[in-house]
């Protein structure tokens, strides 16, 4: 293992997190066990953060009828980035979805809503697919199969700014928990060309709302023409890799277009039908790009709550393996991701060096095994005095939590 500032593809393979080129390539990464553990911890964190913020989670299909994307506008404005339709016969065609928002609009439309229910916050960690050219694919940052941390808030016009501001604050909390440093905030505006919905009044209204949110947040930002979604402007949170290459990780968008296209409505206090506004937001963007950035940001030394292995248990010799296995079972029961590194993997000092990115290492020698104690070494620190095994494990479990500040 190494903590050198590698490209995430090199370091990710060295750490056994994911692979693509050697297994299949084509922008379709395979998550190896340690990578899957990181991904699961990240997904669990964002799912819980959304639940606490009042989001309801859904699952929607990765396939949609062509008509769905004709209604949303993706077929007209985004077709070149979509995979070709699959013909099912009888004139019916389905596509791999390029976005989750049309599916969430259908879920909203599936029943009537009152103003008392709004804002309605709907979230999903869902797959979507982009027909990227081979020349732009790269590790986890640019892939054809994406798992997006997506959400759509259906709200009244009066609630839009507040919901967008809350989403921006939620992004900030997640970045603190993950140790991510944004390089800048961007107000992404439409540019010249025909890829945008032709509705000048709608654009003016949504841009004004996002400017209000950014100005009220006190965050410095830059406007960038030609970077908006085809249906509306965005707040994009920009990150950079070690080489200084910039990309978008998180986003907040305001959309007046799709509620109209899908004829979404709610019943207001006056008993009449009103059109809701959609706020699109993604806290950590795609799981793939987020993990790629975290690999590079931390050099493989992930925050303890996110690390694929949180505790390595190292028996000094074969005589301590049985005791080490019992300690590992205790650690697993406490919710820790623990791994036993047997003497067959090398000398004790070699095993300690190999596991230097693991947040905690526990050595079990003859005295520790006989006394039921552990000698724990935190990452980057010195061995702590031996302590009862259960006490040590409970302390580690209490320390391996998400810290947002």
mmCIF file of C-alpha atoms in Angstrom:
data_model
loop_
_atom_site.group_PDB
_atom_site.id
_atom_site.type_symbol
_atom_site.label_atom_id
_atom_site.label_comp_id
_atom_site.label_asym_id
_atom_site.label_seq_id
_atom_site.Cartn_x
_atom_site.Cartn_y
_atom_site.Cartn_z
ATOM 1 C CA UNK A 1 0.000 0.000 0.000
ATOM 2 C CA UNK A 2 1.077 3.571 -0.522
ATOM 3 C CA UNK A 3 -0.206 6.994 0.450
ATOM 4 C CA UNK A 4 1.443 8.768 -2.465
ATOM 5 C CA UNK A 5 -0.755 11.177 -4.419
ATOM 6 C CA UNK A 6 -1.695 8.734 -7.156
ATOM 7 C CA UNK A 7 -4.476 8.979 -9.672
ATOM 8 C CA UNK A 8 -7.468 7.211 -8.126
ATOM 9 C CA UNK A 9 -7.284 4.449 -10.734
ATOM 10 C CA UNK A 10 -3.771 3.424 -9.698
ATOM 11 C CA UNK A 11 -4.311 3.782 -5.969
ATOM 12 C CA UNK A 12 -7.751 2.171 -6.125
ATOM 13 C CA UNK A 13 -6.292 -0.930 -7.739
ATOM 14 C CA UNK A 14 -3.359 -1.018 -5.292
ATOM 15 C CA UNK A 15 -5.790 -0.870 -2.361
ATOM 16 C CA UNK A 16 -8.067 -3.512 -3.880
ATOM 17 C CA UNK A 17 -11.077 -1.180 -4.036
ATOM 18 C CA UNK A 18 -12.216 -1.505 -7.638
ATOM 19 C CA UNK A 19 -11.117 -2.612 -11.067
ATOM 20 C CA UNK A 20 -12.307 -1.907 -14.561
ATOM 21 C CA UNK A 21 -9.674 -2.181 -17.239
ATOM 22 C CA UNK A 22 -8.458 -5.666 -16.360
ATOM 23 C CA UNK A 23 -11.912 -7.154 -15.801
ATOM 24 C CA UNK A 24 -14.108 -5.631 -18.461
ATOM 25 C CA UNK A 25 -13.385 -1.966 -19.070
ATOM 26 C CA UNK A 26 -15.870 -0.035 -21.191
ATOM 27 C CA UNK A 27 -16.593 2.407 -18.361
ATOM 28 C CA UNK A 28 -18.206 -0.333 -16.267
ATOM 29 C CA UNK A 29 -16.235 -0.617 -12.998
ATOM 30 C CA UNK A 30 -16.290 -3.683 -10.777
ATOM 31 C CA UNK A 31 -16.347 -3.031 -7.028
ATOM 32 C CA UNK A 32 -14.062 -5.397 -5.101
ATOM 33 C CA UNK A 33 -14.860 -6.329 -1.461
ATOM 34 C CA UNK A 34 -12.991 -3.406 0.148
ATOM 35 C CA UNK A 35 -14.398 -0.961 -2.394
ATOM 36 C CA UNK A 36 -17.885 -2.322 -1.812
ATOM 37 C CA UNK A 37 -17.417 -1.718 1.927
ATOM 38 C CA UNK A 38 -16.466 1.934 1.311
ATOM 39 C CA UNK A 39 -19.377 2.356 -1.060
ATOM 40 C CA UNK A 40 -21.829 0.774 1.375
ATOM 41 C CA UNK A 41 -20.663 3.015 4.236
ATOM 42 C CA UNK A 42 -21.033 6.091 2.025
ATOM 43 C CA UNK A 43 -24.501 5.067 0.855
ATOM 44 C CA UNK A 44 -25.593 4.290 4.403
ATOM 45 C CA UNK A 45 -24.384 7.710 5.571
ATOM 46 C CA UNK A 46 -26.249 9.633 2.880
ATOM 47 C CA UNK A 47 -29.406 7.517 3.280
ATOM 48 C CA UNK A 48 -29.506 8.274 6.998
ATOM 49 C CA UNK A 49 -28.711 11.982 6.485
ATOM 50 C CA UNK A 50 -31.604 12.229 4.032
ATOM 51 C CA UNK A 51 -33.964 10.354 6.342
ATOM 52 C CA UNK A 52 -33.206 12.797 9.164
ATOM 53 C CA UNK A 53 -33.814 15.697 6.779
ATOM 54 C CA UNK A 54 -37.322 14.482 5.982
ATOM 55 C CA UNK A 55 -36.765 12.633 2.700
ATOM 56 C CA UNK A 56 -38.735 9.529 1.768
ATOM 57 C CA UNK A 57 -36.798 6.951 -0.239
ATOM 58 C CA UNK A 58 -38.080 5.197 -3.335
ATOM 59 C CA UNK A 59 -36.902 2.687 -5.932
ATOM 60 C CA UNK A 60 -37.677 3.204 -9.594
ATOM 61 C CA UNK A 61 -36.837 1.109 -12.683
ATOM 62 C CA UNK A 62 -33.679 1.672 -14.700
ATOM 63 C CA UNK A 63 -35.689 1.230 -17.901
ATOM 64 C CA UNK A 64 -38.326 3.627 -19.152
ATOM 65 C CA UNK A 65 -40.555 3.876 -22.165
ATOM 66 C CA UNK A 66 -39.358 6.237 -24.838
ATOM 67 C CA UNK A 67 -42.520 8.303 -24.334
ATOM 68 C CA UNK A 68 -41.425 9.062 -20.771
ATOM 69 C CA UNK A 69 -38.286 10.842 -21.972
ATOM 70 C CA UNK A 70 -40.183 12.547 -24.773
ATOM 71 C CA UNK A 71 -42.441 14.083 -22.133
ATOM 72 C CA UNK A 72 -39.539 15.112 -19.882
ATOM 73 C CA UNK A 73 -37.616 16.648 -22.776
ATOM 74 C CA UNK A 74 -34.598 14.356 -22.502
ATOM 75 C CA UNK A 75 -35.293 12.795 -25.902
ATOM 76 C CA UNK A 76 -35.290 16.155 -27.675
ATOM 77 C CA UNK A 77 -32.469 17.829 -25.746
ATOM 78 C CA UNK A 78 -30.269 14.985 -24.499
ATOM 79 C CA UNK A 79 -30.654 12.183 -27.041
ATOM 80 C CA UNK A 80 -27.008 12.083 -28.132
ATOM 81 C CA UNK A 81 -25.962 11.127 -24.586
ATOM 82 C CA UNK A 82 -28.522 8.313 -24.238
ATOM 83 C CA UNK A 83 -28.172 4.662 -25.184
ATOM 84 C CA UNK A 84 -30.228 3.604 -28.227
ATOM 85 C CA UNK A 85 -33.806 2.450 -27.679
ATOM 86 C CA UNK A 86 -34.541 -1.270 -27.323
ATOM 87 C CA UNK A 87 -37.389 -2.351 -29.576
ATOM 88 C CA UNK A 88 -39.848 -4.662 -27.792
ATOM 89 C CA UNK A 89 -42.090 -5.073 -30.815
ATOM 90 C CA UNK A 90 -45.477 -3.623 -31.550
ATOM 91 C CA UNK A 91 -43.985 -0.139 -31.698
ATOM 92 C CA UNK A 92 -42.941 -0.213 -28.032
ATOM 93 C CA UNK A 93 -39.442 1.010 -27.186
ATOM 94 C CA UNK A 94 -37.642 1.247 -23.861
ATOM 95 C CA UNK A 95 -34.388 2.956 -22.923
ATOM 96 C CA UNK A 96 -31.828 2.794 -20.164
ATOM 97 C CA UNK A 97 -32.633 5.921 -18.216
ATOM 98 C CA UNK A 98 -30.265 8.895 -18.440
ATOM 99 C CA UNK A 99 -31.819 10.532 -15.372
ATOM 100 C CA UNK A 100 -34.062 9.730 -12.414
ATOM 101 C CA UNK A 101 -36.188 12.889 -12.431
ATOM 102 C CA UNK A 102 -38.853 11.711 -14.931
ATOM 103 C CA UNK A 103 -39.422 8.614 -12.808
ATOM 104 C CA UNK A 104 -39.851 10.664 -9.651
ATOM 105 C CA UNK A 105 -42.279 12.944 -11.484
ATOM 106 C CA UNK A 106 -44.368 9.862 -12.306
ATOM 107 C CA UNK A 107 -44.330 8.775 -8.659
ATOM 108 C CA UNK A 108 -45.512 12.229 -7.597
ATOM 109 C CA UNK A 109 -48.230 12.167 -10.261
ATOM 110 C CA UNK A 110 -49.494 8.745 -9.156
ATOM 111 C CA UNK A 111 -51.835 10.289 -6.579
ATOM 112 C CA UNK A 112 -53.362 13.610 -5.582
ATOM 113 C CA UNK A 113 -51.506 15.993 -3.261
ATOM 114 C CA UNK A 114 -52.509 18.800 -0.929
ATOM 115 C CA UNK A 115 -50.504 21.915 -0.130
ATOM 116 C CA UNK A 116 -50.341 20.563 3.429
ATOM 117 C CA UNK A 117 -48.002 17.754 2.217
ATOM 118 C CA UNK A 118 -45.507 20.101 0.649
ATOM 119 C CA UNK A 119 -42.585 20.169 0.524
ATOM 120 C CA UNK A 120 -42.521 16.513 -0.494
ATOM 121 C CA UNK A 121 -38.919 15.280 -0.530
ATOM 122 C CA UNK A 122 -38.244 12.130 -2.557
ATOM 123 C CA UNK A 123 -34.790 10.504 -2.661
ATOM 124 C CA UNK A 124 -33.168 7.532 -4.359
ATOM 125 C CA UNK A 125 -29.726 6.003 -4.800
ATOM 126 C CA UNK A 126 -30.391 4.828 -8.314
ATOM 127 C CA UNK A 127 -28.653 3.718 -11.460
ATOM 128 C CA UNK A 128 -28.603 5.786 -14.622
ATOM 129 C CA UNK A 129 -26.720 5.383 -17.871
ATOM 130 C CA UNK A 130 -24.840 7.674 -20.224
ATOM 131 C CA UNK A 131 -23.536 6.734 -23.673
ATOM 132 C CA UNK A 132 -20.090 8.225 -23.101
ATOM 133 C CA UNK A 133 -17.457 8.012 -25.834
ATOM 134 C CA UNK A 134 -14.533 5.690 -25.098
ATOM 135 C CA UNK A 135 -12.042 8.555 -25.224
ATOM 136 C CA UNK A 136 -13.548 10.370 -22.232
ATOM 137 C CA UNK A 137 -13.942 7.374 -19.918
ATOM 138 C CA UNK A 138 -11.654 7.328 -16.899
ATOM 139 C CA UNK A 139 -11.698 5.070 -13.837
ATOM 140 C CA UNK A 140 -14.628 6.016 -11.608
ATOM 141 C CA UNK A 141 -14.867 9.672 -12.586
ATOM 142 C CA UNK A 142 -16.400 9.153 -16.029
ATOM 143 C CA UNK A 143 -18.393 5.946 -16.425
ATOM 144 C CA UNK A 144 -21.337 4.692 -18.427
ATOM 145 C CA UNK A 145 -23.220 3.129 -15.498
ATOM 146 C CA UNK A 146 -23.708 5.634 -12.677
ATOM 147 C CA UNK A 147 -25.263 5.303 -9.218
ATOM 148 C CA UNK A 148 -26.590 8.739 -8.409
ATOM 149 C CA UNK A 149 -27.471 10.133 -5.002
ATOM 150 C CA UNK A 150 -30.511 11.921 -6.385
ATOM 151 C CA UNK A 151 -33.503 13.645 -4.858
ATOM 152 C CA UNK A 152 -36.393 15.794 -5.991
ATOM 153 C CA UNK A 153 -38.326 18.156 -3.795
ATOM 154 C CA UNK A 154 -41.842 19.048 -4.899
ATOM 155 C CA UNK A 155 -42.793 22.335 -3.284
ATOM 156 C CA UNK A 156 -44.700 25.570 -3.626
ATOM 157 C CA UNK A 157 -43.093 28.601 -5.236
ATOM 158 C CA UNK A 158 -42.795 30.204 -1.795
ATOM 159 C CA UNK A 159 -40.828 27.201 -0.483
ATOM 160 C CA UNK A 160 -38.290 26.937 -3.312
ATOM 161 C CA UNK A 161 -35.547 29.195 -1.963
ATOM 162 C CA UNK A 162 -35.721 27.665 1.506
ATOM 163 C CA UNK A 163 -35.500 24.106 0.164
ATOM 164 C CA UNK A 164 -32.608 24.958 -2.164
ATOM 165 C CA UNK A 165 -30.778 26.651 0.707
ATOM 166 C CA UNK A 166 -31.327 23.609 2.952
ATOM 167 C CA UNK A 167 -29.912 21.349 0.231
ATOM 168 C CA UNK A 168 -26.815 23.537 -0.041
ATOM 169 C CA UNK A 169 -26.345 23.372 3.735
ATOM 170 C CA UNK A 170 -26.727 19.597 3.619
ATOM 171 C CA UNK A 171 -23.952 19.427 1.020
ATOM 172 C CA UNK A 172 -21.704 21.398 3.377
ATOM 173 C CA UNK A 173 -22.351 18.987 6.256
ATOM 174 C CA UNK A 174 -21.607 15.980 4.058
ATOM 175 C CA UNK A 175 -18.361 17.517 2.833
ATOM 176 C CA UNK A 176 -17.221 18.107 6.408
ATOM 177 C CA UNK A 177 -18.014 14.496 7.314
ATOM 178 C CA UNK A 178 -16.136 13.202 4.271
ATOM 179 C CA UNK A 179 -13.194 15.586 4.435
ATOM 180 C CA UNK A 180 -13.980 17.058 0.995
ATOM 181 C CA UNK A 181 -12.843 20.595 0.190
ATOM 182 C CA UNK A 182 -14.771 22.295 -2.633
ATOM 183 C CA UNK A 183 -12.661 24.491 -4.884
ATOM 184 C CA UNK A 184 -15.523 26.795 -5.867
ATOM 185 C CA UNK A 185 -19.257 27.214 -6.236
ATOM 186 C CA UNK A 186 -20.639 27.827 -9.709
ATOM 187 C CA UNK A 187 -23.926 29.270 -10.882
ATOM 188 C CA UNK A 188 -24.415 27.337 -14.107
ATOM 189 C CA UNK A 189 -26.396 29.304 -16.661
ATOM 190 C CA UNK A 190 -27.677 28.613 -20.175
ATOM 191 C CA UNK A 191 -25.534 29.554 -23.135
ATOM 192 C CA UNK A 192 -25.930 29.932 -26.858
ATOM 193 C CA UNK A 193 -27.333 26.986 -28.795
ATOM 194 C CA UNK A 194 -30.483 24.947 -28.980
ATOM 195 C CA UNK A 195 -29.969 22.441 -26.149
ATOM 196 C CA UNK A 196 -32.039 24.475 -23.702
ATOM 197 C CA UNK A 197 -35.787 24.665 -23.216
ATOM 198 C CA UNK A 198 -37.084 27.830 -24.894
ATOM 199 C CA UNK A 199 -38.857 29.573 -22.016
ATOM 200 C CA UNK A 200 -37.192 32.947 -21.208
ATOM 201 C CA UNK A 201 -39.509 33.854 -18.327
ATOM 202 C CA UNK A 202 -38.939 30.476 -16.680
ATOM 203 C CA UNK A 203 -35.157 30.881 -16.934
ATOM 204 C CA UNK A 204 -35.205 34.405 -15.495
ATOM 205 C CA UNK A 205 -37.290 33.281 -12.552
ATOM 206 C CA UNK A 206 -35.178 30.220 -11.707
ATOM 207 C CA UNK A 207 -31.855 32.064 -12.109
ATOM 208 C CA UNK A 208 -33.082 34.816 -9.787
ATOM 209 C CA UNK A 209 -34.026 32.239 -7.145
ATOM 210 C CA UNK A 210 -30.635 30.520 -7.251
ATOM 211 C CA UNK A 211 -28.843 33.876 -7.037
ATOM 212 C CA UNK A 212 -30.929 34.638 -3.960
ATOM 213 C CA UNK A 213 -29.880 31.326 -2.396
ATOM 214 C CA UNK A 214 -26.180 31.845 -3.128
ATOM 215 C CA UNK A 215 -26.168 35.470 -2.017
ATOM 216 C CA UNK A 216 -27.949 34.535 1.193
ATOM 217 C CA UNK A 217 -25.482 31.741 1.916
ATOM 218 C CA UNK A 218 -22.505 34.080 1.889
ATOM 219 C CA UNK A 219 -20.568 31.646 -0.308
ATOM 220 C CA UNK A 220 -18.406 33.106 -3.092
ATOM 221 C CA UNK A 221 -19.498 31.892 -6.507
ATOM 222 C CA UNK A 222 -18.877 32.385 -10.194
ATOM 223 C CA UNK A 223 -21.380 32.397 -13.038
ATOM 224 C CA UNK A 224 -20.653 30.073 -15.984
ATOM 225 C CA UNK A 225 -22.655 30.246 -19.181
ATOM 226 C CA UNK A 226 -23.357 27.061 -21.104
ATOM 227 C CA UNK A 227 -23.256 24.787 -18.032
ATOM 228 C CA UNK A 228 -26.955 24.672 -17.121
ATOM 229 C CA UNK A 229 -29.181 21.622 -17.447
ATOM 230 C CA UNK A 230 -31.460 21.772 -20.470
ATOM 231 C CA UNK A 231 -34.456 22.495 -18.212
ATOM 232 C CA UNK A 232 -32.962 24.931 -15.711
ATOM 233 C CA UNK A 233 -29.955 26.604 -14.025
ATOM 234 C CA UNK A 234 -27.855 24.918 -11.349
ATOM 235 C CA UNK A 235 -25.670 25.557 -8.362
ATOM 236 C CA UNK A 236 -22.695 23.269 -8.996
ATOM 237 C CA UNK A 237 -20.149 22.443 -6.311
ATOM 238 C CA UNK A 238 -16.764 21.985 -7.957
ATOM 239 C CA UNK A 239 -13.937 19.751 -6.769
ATOM 240 C CA UNK A 240 -10.432 19.192 -8.147
ATOM 241 C CA UNK A 241 -8.137 16.176 -8.375
ATOM 242 C CA UNK A 242 -4.426 16.289 -7.391
ATOM 243 C CA UNK A 243 -3.553 17.414 -10.936
ATOM 244 C CA UNK A 244 -5.931 20.372 -10.634
ATOM 245 C CA UNK A 245 -8.557 18.977 -13.024
ATOM 246 C CA UNK A 246 -11.952 20.305 -11.999
ATOM 247 C CA UNK A 247 -15.282 18.493 -12.028
ATOM 248 C CA UNK A 248 -18.771 18.844 -10.554
ATOM 249 C CA UNK A 249 -19.652 16.632 -7.597
ATOM 250 C CA UNK A 250 -22.841 18.073 -6.077
ATOM 251 C CA UNK A 251 -25.651 20.156 -7.480
ATOM 252 C CA UNK A 252 -28.857 22.025 -6.661
ATOM 253 C CA UNK A 253 -31.264 22.837 -9.498
ATOM 254 C CA UNK A 254 -34.608 24.574 -9.878
ATOM 255 C CA UNK A 255 -37.012 23.180 -12.461
ATOM 256 C CA UNK A 256 -40.285 24.766 -13.591
ATOM 257 C CA UNK A 257 -40.196 22.789 -16.846
ATOM 258 C CA UNK A 258 -40.879 19.165 -15.896
ATOM 259 C CA UNK A 259 -43.787 19.911 -13.527
ATOM 260 C CA UNK A 260 -45.503 21.525 -16.492
ATOM 261 C CA UNK A 261 -44.580 18.743 -18.946
ATOM 262 C CA UNK A 262 -45.913 16.064 -16.583
ATOM 263 C CA UNK A 263 -48.934 18.187 -15.570
ATOM 264 C CA UNK A 264 -48.061 17.954 -11.887
ATOM 265 C CA UNK A 265 -50.295 19.763 -9.441
ATOM 266 C CA UNK A 266 -51.413 20.070 -5.845
ATOM 267 C CA UNK A 267 -54.602 21.368 -4.288
ATOM 268 C CA UNK A 268 -53.990 24.714 -2.602
ATOM 269 C CA UNK A 269 -55.656 26.288 0.426
ATOM 270 C CA UNK A 270 -58.092 27.910 -1.990
ATOM 271 C CA UNK A 271 -59.266 24.517 -3.251
ATOM 272 C CA UNK A 272 -57.804 25.140 -6.723
ATOM 273 C CA UNK A 273 -55.087 23.224 -8.600
ATOM 274 C CA UNK A 274 -51.599 24.729 -8.520
ATOM 275 C CA UNK A 275 -48.344 23.749 -10.180
ATOM 276 C CA UNK A 276 -45.486 22.641 -7.867
ATOM 277 C CA UNK A 277 -41.831 23.444 -8.492
ATOM 278 C CA UNK A 278 -39.187 20.707 -8.625
ATOM 279 C CA UNK A 279 -35.893 21.235 -6.811
ATOM 280 C CA UNK A 280 -33.328 18.707 -8.026
ATOM 281 C CA UNK A 281 -30.440 18.104 -5.652
ATOM 282 C CA UNK A 282 -27.586 15.651 -5.252
ATOM 283 C CA UNK A 283 -25.553 15.795 -2.049
ATOM 284 C CA UNK A 284 -22.595 13.620 -3.074
ATOM 285 C CA UNK A 285 -23.286 13.343 -6.799
ATOM 286 C CA UNK A 286 -22.535 9.924 -8.240
ATOM 287 C CA UNK A 287 -21.183 7.327 -5.839
ATOM 288 C CA UNK A 288 -18.469 6.501 -8.369
ATOM 289 C CA UNK A 289 -17.119 10.034 -8.666
ATOM 290 C CA UNK A 290 -17.417 10.604 -4.913
ATOM 291 C CA UNK A 291 -15.350 7.508 -4.115
ATOM 292 C CA UNK A 292 -12.767 8.418 -6.776
ATOM 293 C CA UNK A 293 -12.336 11.822 -5.163
ATOM 294 C CA UNK A 294 -12.150 10.352 -1.656
ATOM 295 C CA UNK A 295 -9.413 7.929 -2.733
ATOM 296 C CA UNK A 296 -7.332 10.831 -4.006
ATOM 297 C CA UNK A 297 -8.278 13.201 -1.178
ATOM 298 C CA UNK A 298 -7.248 10.793 1.580
ATOM 299 C CA UNK A 299 -4.613 8.725 -0.221
ATOM 300 C CA UNK A 300 -6.422 5.586 0.955
ATOM 301 C CA UNK A 301 -6.364 6.661 4.643
ATOM 302 C CA UNK A 302 -10.133 7.102 4.843
ATOM 303 C CA UNK A 303 -11.912 8.558 7.878
ATOM 304 C CA UNK A 304 -12.420 5.712 10.347
ATOM 305 C CA UNK A 305 -16.169 5.468 9.752
ATOM 306 C CA UNK A 306 -15.605 5.102 6.006
ATOM 307 C CA UNK A 307 -12.546 2.805 5.978
ATOM 308 C CA UNK A 308 -13.087 -0.619 4.345
ATOM 309 C CA UNK A 309 -11.342 -2.273 7.306
ATOM 310 C CA UNK A 310 -11.620 -0.387 10.574
ATOM 311 C CA UNK A 311 -9.750 -2.804 12.811
ATOM 312 C CA UNK A 312 -6.956 -5.231 11.945
ATOM 313 C CA UNK A 313 -6.334 -7.961 14.537
ATOM 314 C CA UNK A 314 -2.778 -9.291 14.482
ATOM 315 C CA UNK A 315 -1.907 -12.416 16.453
ATOM 316 C CA UNK A 316 1.838 -12.504 17.086
ATOM 317 C CA UNK A 317 2.058 -16.244 16.393
ATOM 318 C CA UNK A 318 -0.059 -19.261 15.513
ATOM 319 C CA UNK A 319 -0.762 -19.926 19.193
ATOM 320 C CA UNK A 320 -2.786 -16.686 19.369
ATOM 321 C CA UNK A 321 -4.892 -17.223 16.228
ATOM 322 C CA UNK A 322 -7.823 -18.830 18.055
ATOM 323 C CA UNK A 323 -7.975 -15.914 20.498
ATOM 324 C CA UNK A 324 -7.721 -13.448 17.609
ATOM 325 C CA UNK A 325 -10.648 -15.151 15.883
ATOM 326 C CA UNK A 326 -12.759 -14.775 19.016
ATOM 327 C CA UNK A 327 -11.855 -11.072 19.240
ATOM 328 C CA UNK A 328 -12.789 -10.624 15.584
ATOM 329 C CA UNK A 329 -16.216 -12.151 16.258
ATOM 330 C CA UNK A 330 -16.707 -9.717 19.150
ATOM 331 C CA UNK A 331 -15.715 -6.800 16.904
ATOM 332 C CA UNK A 332 -18.112 -7.884 14.166
ATOM 333 C CA UNK A 333 -20.936 -8.153 16.706
ATOM 334 C CA UNK A 334 -20.245 -4.523 17.685
ATOM 335 C CA UNK A 335 -20.628 -3.437 14.060
ATOM 336 C CA UNK A 336 -16.929 -2.976 13.297
ATOM 337 C CA UNK A 337 -15.405 -3.975 9.980
ATOM 338 C CA UNK A 338 -12.649 -6.166 11.387
ATOM 339 C CA UNK A 339 -10.100 -8.414 9.722
ATOM 340 C CA UNK A 340 -7.742 -11.020 11.135
ATOM 341 C CA UNK A 341 -4.257 -10.824 9.619
ATOM 342 C CA UNK A 342 -2.636 -14.169 10.351
ATOM 343 C CA UNK A 343 1.073 -14.829 10.942
ATOM 344 C CA UNK A 344 1.183 -16.553 7.546
ATOM 345 C CA UNK A 345 1.082 -13.065 5.989
ATOM 346 C CA UNK A 346 4.540 -12.190 7.341
ATOM 347 C CA UNK A 347 6.295 -10.958 10.430
ATOM 348 C CA UNK A 348 4.421 -8.805 12.902
ATOM 349 C CA UNK A 349 6.325 -5.680 11.863
ATOM 350 C CA UNK A 350 5.631 -6.397 8.170
ATOM 351 C CA UNK A 351 1.922 -6.856 8.859
ATOM 352 C CA UNK A 352 1.793 -3.616 10.845
ATOM 353 C CA UNK A 353 3.457 -1.746 7.963
ATOM 354 C CA UNK A 354 1.115 -3.312 5.400
ATOM 355 C CA UNK A 355 -1.901 -2.191 7.407
ATOM 356 C CA UNK A 356 -0.749 1.344 8.199
ATOM 357 C CA UNK A 357 -3.793 2.862 6.434
ATOM 358 C CA UNK A 358 -6.199 0.923 8.675
ATOM 359 C CA UNK A 359 -7.542 3.178 11.472
ATOM 360 C CA UNK A 360 -6.865 0.678 14.297
ATOM 361 C CA UNK A 361 -4.569 -2.321 14.710
ATOM 362 C CA UNK A 362 -4.766 -4.654 17.716
ATOM 363 C CA UNK A 363 -1.824 -6.912 18.551
ATOM 364 C CA UNK A 364 -2.435 -10.133 20.499
ATOM 365 C CA UNK A 365 0.640 -11.735 21.966
ATOM 366 C CA UNK A 366 0.917 -14.506 24.534
ATOM 367 C CA UNK A 367 0.352 -12.158 27.506
ATOM 368 C CA UNK A 368 -2.641 -10.416 25.862
ATOM 369 C CA UNK A 369 -4.226 -13.764 24.943
ATOM 370 C CA UNK A 370 -3.799 -15.147 28.471
ATOM 371 C CA UNK A 371 -5.174 -11.989 30.114
ATOM 372 C CA UNK A 372 -7.982 -11.338 27.590
ATOM 373 C CA UNK A 373 -6.510 -7.948 26.732
ATOM 374 C CA UNK A 374 -5.650 -6.005 23.582
ATOM 375 C CA UNK A 375 -2.804 -3.688 22.702
ATOM 376 C CA UNK A 376 -4.372 -1.200 20.261
ATOM 377 C CA UNK A 377 -2.458 1.100 17.914
ATOM 378 C CA UNK A 378 -4.444 3.954 16.301
ATOM 379 C CA UNK A 379 -3.387 4.948 12.790
ATOM 380 C CA UNK A 380 -0.488 7.392 12.947
ATOM 381 C CA UNK A 381 -0.127 6.944 16.714
ATOM 382 C CA UNK A 382 1.635 4.791 19.289
ATOM 383 C CA UNK A 383 0.458 1.595 20.903
ATOM 384 C CA UNK A 384 -1.930 2.281 23.767
ATOM 385 C CA UNK A 385 -1.536 0.419 27.073
ATOM 386 C CA UNK A 386 -3.156 -3.046 26.994
ATOM 387 C CA UNK A 387 -6.777 -3.052 28.135
ATOM 388 C CA UNK A 388 -9.568 -5.628 28.445
ATOM 389 C CA UNK A 389 -10.612 -6.732 24.957
ATOM 390 C CA UNK A 390 -14.298 -5.885 25.321
ATOM 391 C CA UNK A 391 -13.474 -2.461 26.720
ATOM 392 C CA UNK A 392 -11.061 -1.748 23.864
ATOM 393 C CA UNK A 393 -13.531 -2.876 21.214
ATOM 394 C CA UNK A 394 -16.379 -0.805 22.655
ATOM 395 C CA UNK A 395 -14.131 2.252 22.767
ATOM 396 C CA UNK A 396 -13.168 1.780 19.127
ATOM 397 C CA UNK A 397 -16.804 1.275 18.144
ATOM 398 C CA UNK A 398 -17.691 4.539 19.894
ATOM 399 C CA UNK A 399 -14.879 6.370 18.098
ATOM 400 C CA UNK A 400 -15.710 5.005 14.642
ATOM 401 C CA UNK A 401 -18.551 7.410 13.973
ATOM 402 C CA UNK A 402 -19.255 10.142 11.448
ATOM 403 C CA UNK A 403 -17.798 13.465 12.511
ATOM 404 C CA UNK A 404 -19.274 16.375 10.533
ATOM 405 C CA UNK A 405 -17.232 19.239 11.926
#
